[in-house]
Amino acid sequence: MAWWRRSEPSDFPKGDEGSGSLDSFRFDLTPKNSRVRIRLAGSDPHQDLLRTLVGEDVSTAGGQRTLEEERTDAPVQIRLFVDRRIVGPVGTVPRGLEGPVLDALSRLERAGKPQRIPVEIVETKQGLRVELLLGQVG
């Protein structure tokens, strides 16, 4: 990786810092294709909960940030909606990628759809991780 593309230091351990790239989005923060994903950071403490959700139909729960969260630049924590209940939080959107996630939620709200981004729980060498399927948000 080139030195000018290094990401900012993460508060999370290696393997749990999340992933994604702004290069996967157009200038208006819409995904370039249907395969665009963002992997959440900070999922290590939530492994037991994630294990129970593997194979379930899961999406994000919740909407826009509150004014207090905006004012303090708080990280965007993600909760999940499964079987008519909300669980979590299960992770945090990696720093710098909050814009595309919040924009996807805004697009859903403007379209009159529920503010739910599809989610996939994937198994990695470091454990279970939560991936937001932003490319599937219309």
Tab-separated table of C-alpha atoms in Angstrom:
chain	number	residue	atom	x	y	z
A	1	MET	CA	0.000	0.000	0.000
A	2	ALA	CA	1.265	3.457	-0.851
A	3	TRP	CA	2.267	5.688	2.041
A	4	TRP	CA	-0.322	8.333	1.093
A	5	ARG	CA	-3.163	5.806	1.333
A	6	ARG	CA	-2.476	4.648	4.868
A	7	SER	CA	-5.548	4.756	7.024
A	8	GLU	CA	-5.725	6.610	10.296
A	9	PRO	CA	-4.777	4.701	13.437
A	10	SER	CA	-7.646	2.667	14.815
A	11	ASP	CA	-8.842	2.346	18.405
A	12	PHE	CA	-9.573	-1.313	17.666
A	13	PRO	CA	-7.151	-4.263	17.584
A	14	LYS	CA	-5.715	-5.455	14.283
A	15	GLY	CA	-8.222	-7.745	12.594
A	16	ASP	CA	-11.153	-5.905	14.189
A	17	GLU	CA	-10.643	-2.396	12.823
A	18	GLY	CA	-13.228	-2.812	10.065
A	19	SER	CA	-12.729	-2.189	6.385
A	20	GLY	CA	-14.116	-0.386	3.396
A	21	SER	CA	-13.041	2.363	1.052
A	22	LEU	CA	-14.436	5.646	-0.160
A	23	ASP	CA	-13.098	4.598	-3.580
A	24	SER	CA	-16.105	2.222	-3.756
A	25	PHE	CA	-18.495	5.180	-3.828
A	26	ARG	CA	-19.315	7.861	-6.380
A	27	PHE	CA	-18.939	11.558	-5.592
A	28	ASP	CA	-22.527	11.642	-4.248
A	29	LEU	CA	-21.745	8.741	-1.836
A	30	THR	CA	-23.818	6.190	-3.750
A	31	PRO	CA	-22.154	2.788	-4.204
A	32	LYS	CA	-20.448	2.184	-7.563
A	33	ASN	CA	-21.892	-1.336	-7.809
A	34	SER	CA	-24.057	-3.859	-5.987
A	35	ARG	CA	-21.065	-5.615	-4.371
A	36	VAL	CA	-19.987	-2.661	-2.191
A	37	ARG	CA	-19.610	-3.587	1.492
A	38	ILE	CA	-18.325	-2.015	4.675
A	39	ARG	CA	-17.074	-4.266	7.474
A	40	LEU	CA	-17.812	-2.929	10.955
A	41	ALA	CA	-15.082	-2.346	13.524
A	42	GLY	CA	-15.272	-3.457	17.137
A	43	SER	CA	-17.112	-6.753	16.727
A	44	ASP	CA	-14.820	-8.796	19.006
A	45	PRO	CA	-16.814	-8.163	22.220
A	46	HIS	CA	-20.041	-9.244	20.491
A	47	GLN	CA	-19.015	-12.713	19.255
A	48	ASP	CA	-21.570	-14.629	21.356
A	49	LEU	CA	-24.447	-12.504	20.042
A	50	LEU	CA	-23.204	-12.727	16.447
A	51	ARG	CA	-22.931	-16.520	16.688
A	52	THR	CA	-26.678	-16.711	17.392
A	53	LEU	CA	-27.440	-14.571	14.303
A	54	VAL	CA	-25.477	-16.531	11.681
A	55	GLY	CA	-27.805	-17.558	8.858
A	56	GLU	CA	-30.631	-15.241	9.986
A	57	ASP	CA	-32.212	-12.533	7.831
A	58	VAL	CA	-30.558	-9.507	9.414
A	59	SER	CA	-30.538	-5.775	8.661
A	60	THR	CA	-29.481	-2.620	10.455
A	61	ALA	CA	-31.828	-1.038	12.974
A	62	GLY	CA	-32.037	2.622	13.746
A	63	GLY	CA	-31.708	5.744	11.752
A	64	GLN	CA	-29.880	8.997	11.686
A	65	ARG	CA	-27.565	10.223	14.407
A	66	THR	CA	-28.900	12.502	17.102
A	67	LEU	CA	-27.782	16.117	17.346
A	68	GLU	CA	-25.728	15.244	20.429
A	69	GLU	CA	-23.894	12.483	18.543
A	70	GLU	CA	-23.210	14.894	15.667
A	71	ARG	CA	-21.983	17.584	18.034
A	72	THR	CA	-19.465	15.317	19.766
A	73	ASP	CA	-18.460	13.439	16.581
A	74	ALA	CA	-19.390	10.159	18.261
A	75	PRO	CA	-18.736	6.940	16.351
A	76	VAL	CA	-21.705	5.447	14.507
A	77	GLN	CA	-22.674	2.298	16.404
A	78	ILE	CA	-24.780	-0.249	14.551
A	79	ARG	CA	-27.620	-2.272	16.022
A	80	LEU	CA	-29.300	-5.106	14.146
A	81	PHE	CA	-32.928	-5.893	13.400
A	82	VAL	CA	-33.743	-9.605	13.432
A	83	ASP	CA	-37.028	-11.465	13.990
A	84	ARG	CA	-38.948	-8.275	14.838
A	85	ARG	CA	-36.476	-7.313	17.574
A	86	ILE	CA	-33.472	-5.034	17.856
A	87	VAL	CA	-30.168	-6.392	19.186
A	88	GLY	CA	-26.770	-4.877	19.700
A	89	PRO	CA	-24.786	-2.790	19.275
A	90	VAL	CA	-22.621	-5.200	17.290
A	91	GLY	CA	-19.931	-2.854	15.990
A	92	THR	CA	-18.992	0.596	14.794
A	93	VAL	CA	-18.711	2.092	11.320
A	94	PRO	CA	-14.976	2.621	10.611
A	95	ARG	CA	-13.814	6.236	10.837
A	96	GLY	CA	-14.152	8.071	7.545
A	97	LEU	CA	-16.917	5.804	6.244
A	98	GLU	CA	-19.772	7.293	8.259
A	99	GLY	CA	-20.843	9.464	5.307
A	100	PRO	CA	-21.840	6.662	2.930
A	101	VAL	CA	-23.725	4.806	5.688
A	102	LEU	CA	-25.654	7.872	6.837
A	103	ASP	CA	-26.340	8.820	3.208
A	104	ALA	CA	-27.762	5.338	2.528
A	105	LEU	CA	-30.083	5.721	5.515
A	106	SER	CA	-31.167	9.152	4.225
A	107	ARG	CA	-31.884	7.752	0.753
A	108	LEU	CA	-34.044	5.022	2.274
A	109	GLU	CA	-35.920	7.573	4.375
A	110	ARG	CA	-36.522	9.874	1.369
A	111	ALA	CA	-37.840	6.892	-0.605
A	112	GLY	CA	-40.312	6.111	2.184
A	113	LYS	CA	-38.684	2.742	2.887
A	114	PRO	CA	-37.645	1.386	6.288
A	115	GLN	CA	-34.163	2.568	7.243
A	116	ARG	CA	-32.652	-0.902	7.076
A	117	ILE	CA	-29.376	-1.702	5.343
A	118	PRO	CA	-28.988	-5.429	4.555
A	119	VAL	CA	-26.303	-7.142	6.640
A	120	GLU	CA	-24.258	-10.303	6.282
A	121	ILE	CA	-22.433	-11.937	9.167
A	122	VAL	CA	-19.234	-13.495	7.850
A	123	GLU	CA	-16.682	-15.731	9.503
A	124	THR	CA	-13.021	-14.716	9.273
A	125	LYS	CA	-9.835	-16.030	10.845
A	126	GLN	CA	-10.297	-13.471	13.632
A	127	GLY	CA	-13.946	-14.381	14.323
A	128	LEU	CA	-17.378	-13.294	13.157
A	129	ARG	CA	-17.678	-9.900	11.466
A	130	VAL	CA	-20.642	-7.786	10.378
A	131	GLU	CA	-20.697	-6.446	6.825
A	132	LEU	CA	-23.124	-3.767	5.667
A	133	LEU	CA	-24.287	-4.504	2.100
A	134	LEU	CA	-24.472	-0.884	0.976
A	135	GLY	CA	-24.472	-1.849	-2.706
A	136	GLN	CA	-27.920	-3.386	-2.250
A	137	VAL	CA	-29.473	-0.148	-0.979
A	138	GLY	CA	-31.421	1.476	-3.812
